[in-house]
Amino acid sequence: MPSHIFVRLGLWQDSIASNIASSASAARAAEMHTAESHYQTHAMDFLSFSYLQSGQESKAREVIAHADHIVGAGEEKELTKSVEERDSAEERL
């Protein structure tokens, strides 16, 4: 996933674009039963982090809200938890 590199380099817009594409691709694969939901939630985790780092808090919150609608991701609460923890930490800074 190129976004791992983009995040390390602070290229937030590149990471956002990459993770939007990755999340959409993972969603299509899950719908076709060729991939599990964690591929989509992983992309969404990186997407929300990149939104937070680029000052787009409302978009990060939209990603969190959408996570509840991912088929098969009910047991994957780490996305919501990690984003909420990051958001809380960002607010304290």
PDB file of C-alpha atoms in Angstrom:
ATOM      1  CA  MET A   1       0.000   0.000   0.000  1.00  0.00           C
ATOM      2  CA  PRO A   2       1.651   3.238  -1.089  1.00  0.00           C
ATOM      3  CA  SER A   3      -0.070   5.171   1.674  1.00  0.00           C
ATOM      4  CA  HIS A   4       2.290   3.641   4.243  1.00  0.00           C
ATOM      5  CA  ILE A   5       5.077   5.542   2.502  1.00  0.00           C
ATOM      6  CA  PHE A   6       2.966   8.676   2.081  1.00  0.00           C
ATOM      7  CA  VAL A   7       2.159   8.722   5.814  1.00  0.00           C
ATOM      8  CA  ARG A   8       5.823   8.323   6.788  1.00  0.00           C
ATOM      9  CA  LEU A   9       6.715  11.258   4.541  1.00  0.00           C
ATOM     10  CA  GLY A  10       3.791  13.438   5.657  1.00  0.00           C
ATOM     11  CA  LEU A  11       2.259  13.481   2.179  1.00  0.00           C
ATOM     12  CA  TRP A  12      -1.274  13.696   3.533  1.00  0.00           C
ATOM     13  CA  GLN A  13      -3.146  14.452   0.302  1.00  0.00           C
ATOM     14  CA  ASP A  14      -1.398  11.592  -1.486  1.00  0.00           C
ATOM     15  CA  SER A  15      -2.280   9.300   1.414  1.00  0.00           C
ATOM     16  CA  ILE A  16      -5.894  10.455   1.326  1.00  0.00           C
ATOM     17  CA  ALA A  17      -6.219   9.799  -2.405  1.00  0.00           C
ATOM     18  CA  SER A  18      -4.523   6.407  -2.091  1.00  0.00           C
ATOM     19  CA  ASN A  19      -6.715   5.292   0.787  1.00  0.00           C
ATOM     20  CA  ILE A  20      -9.940   6.438  -0.823  1.00  0.00           C
ATOM     21  CA  ALA A  21      -9.056   4.262  -3.824  1.00  0.00           C
ATOM     22  CA  SER A  22      -7.942   1.382  -1.605  1.00  0.00           C
ATOM     23  CA  SER A  23     -11.096   1.491   0.498  1.00  0.00           C
ATOM     24  CA  ALA A  24     -13.307   1.483  -2.602  1.00  0.00           C
ATOM     25  CA  SER A  25     -11.377  -1.414  -4.099  1.00  0.00           C
ATOM     26  CA  ALA A  26     -11.585  -3.389  -0.854  1.00  0.00           C
ATOM     27  CA  ALA A  27     -15.325  -2.739  -0.634  1.00  0.00           C
ATOM     28  CA  ARG A  28     -15.833  -4.107  -4.142  1.00  0.00           C
ATOM     29  CA  ALA A  29     -13.714  -7.172  -3.342  1.00  0.00           C
ATOM     30  CA  ALA A  30     -15.694  -7.805  -0.147  1.00  0.00           C
ATOM     31  CA  GLU A  31     -18.971  -7.532  -2.054  1.00  0.00           C
ATOM     32  CA  MET A  32     -17.694 -10.167  -4.492  1.00  0.00           C
ATOM     33  CA  HIS A  33     -16.553 -12.336  -1.545  1.00  0.00           C
ATOM     34  CA  THR A  34     -12.935 -12.225  -2.664  1.00  0.00           C
ATOM     35  CA  ALA A  35     -11.609 -10.289   0.349  1.00  0.00           C
ATOM     36  CA  GLU A  36     -12.379  -9.737   4.007  1.00  0.00           C
ATOM     37  CA  SER A  37     -13.584  -6.490   5.533  1.00  0.00           C
ATOM     38  CA  HIS A  38     -10.318  -5.754   7.330  1.00  0.00           C
ATOM     39  CA  TYR A  39      -8.769  -4.622   4.048  1.00  0.00           C
ATOM     40  CA  GLN A  40     -11.330  -1.847   3.871  1.00  0.00           C
ATOM     41  CA  THR A  41     -11.093  -0.923   7.548  1.00  0.00           C
ATOM     42  CA  HIS A  42      -7.291  -0.771   7.303  1.00  0.00           C
ATOM     43  CA  ALA A  43      -7.525   1.716   4.443  1.00  0.00           C
ATOM     44  CA  MET A  44     -10.124   3.688   6.380  1.00  0.00           C
ATOM     45  CA  ASP A  45      -7.840   3.779   9.423  1.00  0.00           C
ATOM     46  CA  PHE A  46      -5.044   5.312   7.346  1.00  0.00           C
ATOM     47  CA  LEU A  47      -7.556   7.617   5.655  1.00  0.00           C
ATOM     48  CA  SER A  48      -8.912   8.976   8.924  1.00  0.00           C
ATOM     49  CA  PHE A  49      -5.390   9.452  10.286  1.00  0.00           C
ATOM     50  CA  SER A  50      -4.394  11.387   7.165  1.00  0.00           C
ATOM     51  CA  TYR A  51      -7.494  13.550   7.425  1.00  0.00           C
ATOM     52  CA  LEU A  52      -6.671  14.343  11.053  1.00  0.00           C
ATOM     53  CA  GLN A  53      -3.050  15.157  10.231  1.00  0.00           C
ATOM     54  CA  SER A  54      -4.117  17.494   7.448  1.00  0.00           C
ATOM     55  CA  GLY A  55      -6.589  19.342   9.690  1.00  0.00           C
ATOM     56  CA  GLN A  56      -9.721  17.811   8.158  1.00  0.00           C
ATOM     57  CA  GLU A  57     -11.354  16.634  11.368  1.00  0.00           C
ATOM     58  CA  SER A  58     -14.909  16.584   9.986  1.00  0.00           C
ATOM     59  CA  LYS A  59     -13.868  14.246   7.183  1.00  0.00           C
ATOM     60  CA  ALA A  60     -12.109  11.980   9.686  1.00  0.00           C
ATOM     61  CA  ARG A  61     -15.365  11.801  11.643  1.00  0.00           C
ATOM     62  CA  GLU A  62     -17.253  10.895   8.446  1.00  0.00           C
ATOM     63  CA  VAL A  63     -14.890   7.956   7.979  1.00  0.00           C
ATOM     64  CA  ILE A  64     -15.664   6.805  11.532  1.00  0.00           C
ATOM     65  CA  ALA A  65     -19.403   7.096  10.926  1.00  0.00           C
ATOM     66  CA  HIS A  66     -19.131   5.087   7.707  1.00  0.00           C
ATOM     67  CA  ALA A  67     -17.216   2.289   9.453  1.00  0.00           C
ATOM     68  CA  ASP A  68     -20.436   1.120  11.099  1.00  0.00           C
ATOM     69  CA  HIS A  69     -21.847   0.293   7.648  1.00  0.00           C
ATOM     70  CA  ILE A  70     -19.089  -2.017   6.462  1.00  0.00           C
ATOM     71  CA  VAL A  71     -20.396  -5.531   5.956  1.00  0.00           C
ATOM     72  CA  GLY A  72     -18.531  -7.990   8.176  1.00  0.00           C
ATOM     73  CA  ALA A  73     -16.701  -5.333  10.137  1.00  0.00           C
ATOM     74  CA  GLY A  74     -18.831  -5.578  13.265  1.00  0.00           C
ATOM     75  CA  GLU A  75     -16.068  -7.306  15.162  1.00  0.00           C
ATOM     76  CA  GLU A  76     -13.464  -4.833  13.922  1.00  0.00           C
ATOM     77  CA  LYS A  77     -13.965  -2.017  16.370  1.00  0.00           C
ATOM     78  CA  GLU A  78     -10.297  -1.039  16.257  1.00  0.00           C
ATOM     79  CA  LEU A  79     -10.979   1.545  13.543  1.00  0.00           C
ATOM     80  CA  THR A  80     -13.477   3.479  15.605  1.00  0.00           C
ATOM     81  CA  LYS A  81     -11.393   3.082  18.745  1.00  0.00           C
ATOM     82  CA  SER A  82      -8.101   4.125  17.157  1.00  0.00           C
ATOM     83  CA  VAL A  83      -9.623   7.139  15.413  1.00  0.00           C
ATOM     84  CA  GLU A  84     -11.377   8.288  18.578  1.00  0.00           C
ATOM     85  CA  GLU A  85      -8.120   7.941  20.515  1.00  0.00           C
ATOM     86  CA  ARG A  86      -6.196   9.891  17.873  1.00  0.00           C
ATOM     87  CA  ASP A  87      -8.859  12.566  17.744  1.00  0.00           C
ATOM     88  CA  SER A  88      -8.763  12.925  21.504  1.00  0.00           C
ATOM     89  CA  ALA A  89      -4.963  13.154  21.487  1.00  0.00           C
ATOM     90  CA  GLU A  90      -5.018  15.773  18.720  1.00  0.00           C
ATOM     91  CA  GLU A  91      -7.483  17.910  20.670  1.00  0.00           C
ATOM     92  CA  ARG A  92      -5.192  17.895  23.704  1.00  0.00           C
ATOM     93  CA  LEU A  93      -2.254  19.277  21.710  1.00  0.00           C
TER      94      LEU A  93
END
